[in-house]
Tab-separated table of C-alpha atoms and ligand atoms in Angstrom:
chain	number	residue	atom	x	y	z
A	144	MET	CA	-45.313	-29.943	-39.188
A	145	THR	CA	-44.289	-31.994	-36.103
A	146	GLN	CA	-43.600	-29.741	-33.118
A	147	THR	CA	-40.712	-30.906	-30.929
A	148	ASN	CA	-43.103	-31.262	-27.980
A	149	ASP	CA	-45.188	-33.736	-29.993
A	150	LEU	CA	-42.253	-36.147	-30.185
A	151	PRO	CA	-42.314	-38.995	-27.649
A	152	ALA	CA	-39.933	-38.658	-24.727
A	153	ALA	CA	-37.970	-41.231	-22.727
A	154	ILE	CA	-35.782	-41.487	-19.651
A	155	VAL	CA	-32.904	-43.970	-19.763
A	156	CYS	CA	-31.670	-44.527	-16.221
A	157	GLY	CA	-28.064	-45.727	-16.541
A	158	GLY	CA	-27.506	-44.608	-20.119
A	159	SER	CA	-24.059	-43.032	-19.998
A	160	THR	CA	-22.089	-46.210	-20.815
A	161	GLY	CA	-22.470	-49.750	-22.132
A	162	LEU	CA	-25.886	-51.097	-23.064
A	163	GLY	CA	-27.639	-47.912	-21.886
A	164	THR	CA	-25.791	-45.811	-24.447
A	165	ALA	CA	-26.867	-48.150	-27.272
A	166	ILE	CA	-30.492	-47.803	-26.060
A	167	VAL	CA	-30.220	-43.991	-25.954
A	168	ALA	CA	-28.836	-43.920	-29.510
A	169	ARG	CA	-31.575	-46.236	-30.779
A	170	LEU	CA	-34.384	-44.217	-29.180
A	171	ILE	CA	-33.028	-40.940	-30.574
A	172	HIS	CA	-32.717	-42.556	-34.003
A	173	LEU	CA	-36.412	-43.501	-33.748
A	174	GLY	CA	-37.450	-39.926	-32.984
A	175	TYR	CA	-37.563	-39.918	-29.188
A	176	ARG	CA	-36.341	-37.057	-27.047
A	177	VAL	CA	-34.268	-38.617	-24.286
A	178	THR	CA	-33.095	-37.747	-20.788
A	179	VAL	CA	-30.069	-39.784	-19.769
A	180	LEU	CA	-29.418	-40.418	-16.079
A	181	GLY	CA	-26.189	-41.568	-14.436
A	182	ARG	CA	-24.124	-40.509	-11.433
A	183	ASP	CA	-21.098	-39.074	-13.240
A	184	ILE	CA	-21.917	-35.742	-14.908
A	185	ASP	CA	-18.671	-35.698	-16.931
A	186	ARG	CA	-19.552	-39.064	-18.456
A	187	LEU	CA	-23.063	-37.818	-19.239
A	188	ASN	CA	-21.787	-34.610	-20.832
A	189	SER	CA	-19.259	-36.460	-22.959
A	190	LEU	CA	-22.012	-38.801	-24.190
A	191	ARG	CA	-24.129	-35.769	-25.134
A	192	ASP	CA	-21.134	-34.110	-26.848
A	193	SER	CA	-20.253	-37.233	-28.812
A	194	MET	CA	-23.862	-37.664	-29.970
A	195	MET	CA	-23.970	-34.040	-31.076
A	196	ASP	CA	-20.655	-34.577	-32.927
A	197	GLN	CA	-22.439	-37.396	-34.769
A	198	GLY	CA	-25.153	-34.968	-35.866
A	199	VAL	CA	-27.776	-35.444	-33.145
A	200	ASP	CA	-29.764	-32.257	-32.442
A	201	GLY	CA	-28.757	-31.173	-28.917
A	202	SER	CA	-32.379	-30.387	-27.999
A	203	LEU	CA	-33.192	-34.109	-28.281
A	204	ILE	CA	-30.800	-35.196	-25.537
A	205	HIS	CA	-30.901	-33.922	-21.972
A	206	VAL	CA	-28.587	-35.259	-19.277
A	207	PHE	CA	-29.040	-35.172	-15.505
A	208	ALA	CA	-26.750	-36.508	-12.777
A	209	ALA	CA	-28.723	-38.644	-10.336
A	210	ASP	CA	-28.024	-41.628	-8.136
A	211	ALA	CA	-30.832	-44.101	-8.769
A	212	THR	CA	-30.621	-45.338	-5.188
A	213	SER	CA	-31.684	-41.843	-4.007
A	214	THR	CA	-35.405	-41.036	-4.215
A	215	SER	CA	-34.744	-37.281	-3.923
A	216	ASP	CA	-32.241	-37.376	-6.830
A	217	LEU	CA	-34.857	-39.130	-8.941
A	218	GLN	CA	-37.634	-36.676	-8.044
A	219	SER	CA	-35.314	-33.878	-9.225
A	220	ALA	CA	-34.368	-35.847	-12.344
A	221	VAL	CA	-37.985	-36.420	-13.387
A	222	ALA	CA	-38.858	-32.769	-12.697
A	223	SER	CA	-35.923	-31.688	-14.855
A	224	HIS	CA	-36.958	-34.106	-17.628
A	225	LEU	CA	-40.523	-32.746	-17.640
A	226	GLN	CA	-39.286	-29.160	-17.643
A	227	VAL	CA	-37.180	-29.856	-20.742
A	228	HIS	CA	-39.230	-32.453	-22.640
A	229	HIS	CA	-42.750	-31.803	-21.189
A	230	ARG	CA	-43.952	-35.408	-21.354
A	231	LEU	CA	-42.780	-38.932	-20.546
A	232	ASP	CA	-43.689	-41.959	-22.652
A	233	VAL	CA	-40.956	-44.469	-21.848
A	234	LEU	CA	-38.665	-45.332	-18.933
A	235	VAL	CA	-35.820	-47.800	-19.453
A	236	ASN	CA	-34.205	-48.994	-16.204
A	237	VAL	CA	-30.691	-50.072	-17.176
A	238	VAL	CA	-28.791	-49.531	-13.910
A	239	GLY	CA	-27.430	-52.813	-12.619
A	240	ARG	CA	-24.248	-54.577	-11.616
A	241	SER	CA	-22.977	-58.145	-11.740
A	242	ASP	CA	-20.801	-60.077	-9.296
A	243	ARG	CA	-18.623	-63.151	-8.940
A	244	GLY	CA	-18.182	-65.496	-5.983
A	245	THR	CA	-19.614	-68.502	-4.221
A	246	ILE	CA	-22.704	-68.523	-2.039
A	247	GLU	CA	-20.578	-69.920	0.795
A	248	SER	CA	-18.427	-66.767	0.870
A	249	LEU	CA	-21.192	-64.285	-0.003
A	250	ASP	CA	-21.660	-61.657	2.705
A	251	ALA	CA	-24.863	-59.787	3.488
A	252	ALA	CA	-23.353	-56.355	2.697
A	253	THR	CA	-22.604	-57.481	-0.875
A	254	VAL	CA	-26.155	-58.764	-1.293
A	255	HIS	CA	-27.529	-55.440	0.000
A	256	ASP	CA	-25.326	-53.529	-2.505
A	257	LEU	CA	-26.441	-55.707	-5.400
A	258	ILE	CA	-30.115	-55.389	-4.429
A	259	ASP	CA	-29.661	-51.598	-4.267
A	260	ALA	CA	-27.967	-51.491	-7.684
A	261	ASN	CA	-30.274	-53.909	-9.508
A	262	VAL	CA	-33.632	-53.670	-7.717
A	263	ILE	CA	-33.989	-50.550	-5.552
A	264	SER	CA	-32.695	-48.351	-8.402
A	265	THR	CA	-35.471	-49.708	-10.644
A	266	LEU	CA	-38.125	-49.453	-7.928
A	267	ASN	CA	-37.162	-45.826	-7.151
A	268	CYS	CA	-37.005	-44.716	-10.745
A	269	SER	CA	-40.274	-46.420	-11.676
A	270	GLN	CA	-42.086	-44.844	-8.709
A	271	ALA	CA	-40.731	-41.390	-9.600
A	272	CYS	CA	-41.831	-41.777	-13.233
A	273	LEU	CA	-45.217	-43.458	-12.746
A	274	PRO	CA	-47.374	-40.309	-12.423
A	275	ALA	CA	-46.115	-39.004	-15.798
A	276	LEU	CA	-46.256	-42.466	-17.388
A	277	LYS	CA	-49.885	-42.874	-16.302
A	278	GLU	CA	-50.703	-39.637	-18.114
A	279	SER	CA	-49.141	-40.918	-21.352
A	280	ARG	CA	-50.188	-44.567	-20.796
A	281	GLY	CA	-46.528	-45.274	-21.375
A	282	VAL	CA	-44.045	-48.114	-21.011
A	283	ILE	CA	-41.386	-49.198	-18.507
A	284	VAL	CA	-38.681	-51.598	-19.678
A	285	ASN	CA	-36.429	-53.180	-17.056
A	286	ILE	CA	-33.137	-54.790	-18.022
A	287	GLY	CA	-32.713	-58.250	-16.561
A	288	THR	CA	-30.210	-60.909	-17.570
A	289	LEU	CA	-30.247	-64.668	-18.154
A	290	ALA	CA	-29.423	-64.884	-14.423
A	291	ALA	CA	-32.881	-63.438	-13.728
A	292	HIS	CA	-34.256	-66.778	-14.988
A	293	VAL	CA	-31.585	-69.402	-14.201
A	294	CYS	CA	-28.879	-69.580	-11.555
A	295	PRO	CA	-25.426	-70.606	-12.746
A	296	ARG	CA	-22.558	-71.101	-10.280
A	297	TYR	CA	-20.191	-68.381	-9.102
A	298	LEU	CA	-22.310	-65.282	-9.791
A	299	GLY	CA	-22.147	-64.260	-6.123
A	300	GLY	CA	-25.322	-62.294	-5.351
A	301	TYR	CA	-26.150	-61.249	-8.932
A	302	ALA	CA	-28.727	-63.953	-9.697
A	303	ILE	CA	-30.398	-63.298	-6.329
A	304	ALA	CA	-30.758	-59.589	-7.162
A	305	LYS	CA	-31.886	-60.106	-10.769
A	306	HIS	CA	-34.451	-62.742	-9.756
A	307	ALA	CA	-35.839	-60.104	-7.383
A	308	LEU	CA	-35.881	-57.592	-10.245
A	309	ARG	CA	-37.881	-60.049	-12.340
A	310	ALA	CA	-40.386	-60.464	-9.490
A	311	LEU	CA	-40.636	-56.674	-9.192
A	312	THR	CA	-41.247	-56.400	-12.935
A	313	ARG	CA	-43.986	-59.046	-12.949
A	314	GLN	CA	-45.880	-57.599	-9.994
A	315	MET	CA	-45.544	-54.055	-11.320
A	316	ARG	CA	-46.846	-55.138	-14.724
A	317	LEU	CA	-50.090	-56.498	-13.289
A	318	GLU	CA	-50.598	-53.535	-10.984
A	319	CYS	CA	-49.898	-50.922	-13.695
A	320	GLU	CA	-52.046	-52.587	-16.362
A	321	ALA	CA	-55.229	-50.866	-15.154
A	322	ASP	CA	-53.582	-47.466	-15.673
A	323	GLY	CA	-52.510	-48.369	-19.201
A	324	VAL	CA	-48.808	-48.526	-18.300
A	325	HIS	CA	-46.979	-51.525	-19.758
A	326	VAL	CA	-44.024	-53.001	-17.843
A	327	GLY	CA	-41.693	-55.366	-19.705
A	328	LEU	CA	-38.435	-57.184	-19.051
A	329	VAL	CA	-35.555	-57.634	-21.506
A	330	SER	CA	-33.114	-60.283	-20.307
A	331	PRO	CA	-29.921	-60.456	-22.360
A	332	GLY	CA	-27.034	-62.887	-22.081
A	333	PRO	CA	-23.473	-61.523	-22.023
A	334	ILE	CA	-22.957	-58.466	-24.244
A	335	ARG	CA	-19.822	-57.656	-26.231
A	336	SER	CA	-17.992	-54.610	-24.904
A	337	GLU	CA	-15.013	-53.153	-26.764
A	338	SER	CA	-14.164	-50.563	-24.134
A	339	ARG	CA	-14.425	-52.747	-21.059
A	340	PRO	CA	-14.437	-56.496	-21.627
A	341	ALA	CA	-16.626	-58.090	-18.973
A	342	GLY	CA	-13.788	-60.490	-18.201
A	343	ASN	CA	-11.750	-57.607	-16.770
A	344	ARG	CA	-14.423	-56.440	-14.366
A	345	TYR	CA	-14.028	-59.033	-11.662
A	346	ASP	CA	-11.264	-60.165	-9.370
A	347	VAL	CA	-11.765	-63.861	-8.934
A	348	ASP	CA	-10.663	-65.044	-5.508
A	349	HIS	CA	-9.260	-68.537	-5.977
A	350	GLN	CA	-9.286	-69.036	-2.199
A	351	THR	CA	-13.081	-69.172	-2.373
A	352	GLY	CA	-13.020	-71.870	-5.045
A	353	VAL	CA	-14.174	-69.699	-7.968
A	354	PRO	CA	-12.503	-70.776	-11.239
A	355	GLN	CA	-10.782	-68.139	-13.429
A	356	THR	CA	-13.237	-68.870	-16.260
A	357	ALA	CA	-16.055	-67.465	-14.083
A	358	ALA	CA	-14.482	-63.989	-14.475
A	359	GLY	CA	-15.527	-63.952	-18.130
A	360	PRO	CA	-18.745	-62.580	-19.649
A	361	GLY	CA	-21.831	-64.280	-18.259
A	362	GLY	CA	-19.725	-65.957	-15.565
A	363	GLY	CA	-18.029	-68.077	-18.241
A	364	ALA	CA	-21.298	-69.224	-19.843
A	365	LYS	CA	-20.793	-70.907	-23.201
A	366	VAL	CA	-23.029	-68.580	-25.200
A	367	LYS	CA	-22.218	-66.266	-28.101
A	368	LEU	CA	-21.726	-62.651	-27.034
A	369	LEU	CA	-24.607	-60.363	-27.990
A	370	GLU	CA	-24.192	-56.993	-29.707
A	371	ALA	CA	-25.472	-54.067	-27.634
A	372	ASP	CA	-27.356	-52.767	-30.707
A	373	ASP	CA	-29.315	-56.038	-30.935
A	374	VAL	CA	-30.290	-55.766	-27.276
A	375	ALA	CA	-31.311	-52.128	-27.866
A	376	ASN	CA	-33.534	-53.316	-30.730
A	377	ALA	CA	-35.159	-55.812	-28.359
A	378	VAL	CA	-35.869	-52.949	-25.942
A	379	VAL	CA	-37.581	-51.083	-28.789
A	380	ARG	CA	-39.689	-54.201	-29.582
A	381	CYS	CA	-40.662	-54.411	-25.927
A	382	ILE	CA	-41.825	-50.769	-26.127
A	383	THR	CA	-43.592	-50.814	-29.482
A	384	HIS	CA	-45.188	-54.275	-29.208
A	385	ARG	CA	-45.709	-54.087	-25.442
A	386	GLN	CA	-43.932	-57.417	-25.101
A	387	ILE	CA	-43.859	-58.949	-21.646
A	388	GLU	CA	-40.486	-60.689	-21.600
A	389	ILE	CA	-37.726	-60.889	-24.191
A	390	ILE	CA	-34.854	-63.284	-23.541
A	391	LEU	CA	-31.690	-63.164	-25.652
A	392	PRO	CA	-30.362	-65.314	-27.190
A	393	SER	CA	-33.877	-66.662	-27.665
A	394	LYS	CA	-32.723	-70.301	-27.784
A	395	THR	CA	-31.912	-70.069	-24.055
A	396	ARG	CA	-35.690	-70.082	-23.494
A	397	LEU	CA	-35.481	-73.817	-24.090
A	398	LEU	CA	-33.390	-74.215	-20.938
A	399	MET	CA	-36.024	-72.247	-18.994
A	400	ALA	CA	-38.800	-74.467	-20.366
A	401	ILE	CA	-36.808	-77.578	-19.380
A	402	ASP	CA	-36.243	-76.069	-15.932
A	403	ALA	CA	-40.021	-75.790	-15.457
A	404	VAL	CA	-40.594	-79.477	-16.094
A	405	SER	CA	-37.285	-81.049	-15.039
A	406	PRO	CA	-35.069	-78.937	-12.776
A	407	LYS	CA	-32.650	-81.878	-12.533
A	408	LEU	CA	-32.068	-81.922	-16.303
A	409	ALA	CA	-31.794	-78.113	-16.357
A	410	ASP	CA	-29.133	-78.235	-13.604
A	411	TRP	CA	-27.185	-80.796	-15.633
A	412	ILE	CA	-27.289	-78.614	-18.768
A	413	LEU	CA	-26.396	-75.475	-16.799
A	414	SER	CA	-23.444	-77.260	-15.166
A	415	ARG	CA	-22.063	-78.240	-18.555
A	416	LYS	CA	-22.597	-74.821	-20.194
A	417	THR	CA	-21.192	-72.591	-17.456
A	418	ALA	CA	-17.843	-72.201	-15.654
A	419	LYS	CA	-16.681	-75.114	-13.539
B	228	NAP	N1	-22.826	-56.206	-19.883
B	228	NAP	C1	-23.384	-57.403	-19.993
B	228	NAP	O1	-22.790	-58.361	-20.525
B	228	NAP	C2	-24.795	-57.615	-19.472
B	228	NAP	C3	-25.454	-58.832	-19.721
B	228	NAP	C4	-26.743	-59.011	-19.263
B	228	NAP	C5	-27.386	-57.998	-18.565
B	228	NAP	N2	-26.716	-56.834	-18.320
B	228	NAP	C6	-27.440	-55.793	-17.577
B	228	NAP	O2	-27.506	-54.651	-18.401
B	228	NAP	C7	-27.431	-53.484	-17.603
B	228	NAP	C8	-26.302	-52.598	-18.114
B	228	NAP	O3	-25.095	-53.314	-18.054
B	228	NAP	P1	-23.741	-52.644	-18.593
B	228	NAP	O4	-22.711	-53.708	-18.555
B	228	NAP	O5	-23.994	-51.921	-19.861
B	228	NAP	O6	-23.462	-51.609	-17.391
B	228	NAP	P2	-22.393	-50.440	-17.282
B	228	NAP	O7	-21.544	-50.302	-18.500
B	228	NAP	O8	-21.712	-50.632	-15.960
B	228	NAP	O9	-23.332	-49.137	-17.207
B	228	NAP	C9	-24.124	-48.892	-16.102
B	228	NAP	C10	-24.777	-47.525	-16.289
B	228	NAP	O10	-25.564	-47.247	-15.136
B	228	NAP	C11	-25.081	-46.067	-14.489
B	228	NAP	N3	-25.241	-46.294	-13.058
B	228	NAP	C12	-24.690	-47.263	-12.303
B	228	NAP	N4	-25.115	-47.153	-11.035
B	228	NAP	C13	-25.957	-46.100	-11.001
B	228	NAP	C14	-26.725	-45.491	-9.984
B	228	NAP	N5	-26.698	-45.923	-8.715
B	228	NAP	N6	-27.489	-44.434	-10.314
B	228	NAP	C15	-27.533	-43.949	-11.585
B	228	NAP	N7	-26.827	-44.494	-12.584
B	228	NAP	C16	-26.049	-45.555	-12.291
B	228	NAP	C17	-23.640	-45.923	-14.938
B	228	NAP	O11	-23.178	-44.577	-14.889
B	228	NAP	P3	-22.451	-44.005	-13.556
B	228	NAP	O12	-21.446	-45.029	-13.127
B	228	NAP	O13	-21.833	-42.706	-13.988
B	228	NAP	O14	-23.528	-43.807	-12.559
B	228	NAP	C18	-23.780	-46.378	-16.395
B	228	NAP	O15	-24.355	-45.356	-17.175
B	228	NAP	C19	-27.274	-53.947	-16.159
B	228	NAP	O16	-28.527	-53.979	-15.538
B	228	NAP	C20	-26.725	-55.350	-16.320
B	228	NAP	O17	-27.043	-56.178	-15.216
B	228	NAP	C21	-25.456	-56.614	-18.757
């Protein structure tokens, strides 16, 4: 008989809403024990309650309030995870935040905030988890975005931060390989959200020359919205197949290939397919 402590265990940093919640649900469905991190304990508890209402065994889901920009919060979070679940096989770094605006009006404080939210959170959480992940020869999955690969207009400092996250992921992957820890990146395009349409998240300041269409998902990119469950499945593929980079929708890879050989053509395509 499988003992609970034999089941694999994961931390999802930023799992209390949105994409993170879909990843938590998918991992639990696959037999993982999960610790969910976020800053708001009420949000975390209501996620745990709603999963238990849906029949999830409460011992499979542990929640812990931690700010991923605080190294001490994360040390406590990992200690709490290990106390409850005893091992760590997978870390999914979901914390991240988008932006809207022009480069001309982008201020340094906003860039610092976005780097904290998208990059430092992932760096901190990965460093806190690495000792336990080395023991299990586990996996880290970071959540990027199409803007980690291409740079459409009007995303303020988001593409800058997510490009840095991609660099962090690539360097970490090579450095962690020797210890048997795999580090992958899943980069989705805009994701459908019933509770909080992405279009409502941003105040577009017309004074700065940002068009209203840029407020929409993906900064107004003309791509079909993804389902969070499909992105969660890609995260699982990244874990089980130790995939290096998954980009969704996969056809957008073509643009990245074009960009490598003809940046001028890629700019032209990007200009036509994103907000203007
Ligand atoms: N939504 C999209 O269309 C889309 C598309 C491509 C990529 N992405 C990427 O996917 C990821 C998730 O996006 P989402 O839209 O699902 O985000 P979301 O709904 O805003 O959820 C973010 C999660 O992270 C937590 N969080 C935020 N800051 C935190 C911090 N400093 N420390 C700990 N937890 C923190 C939030 O909980 P608390 O607020 O309680 O802390 C929440 O659980 C992001 O990296 C985003 O860039 C999203």
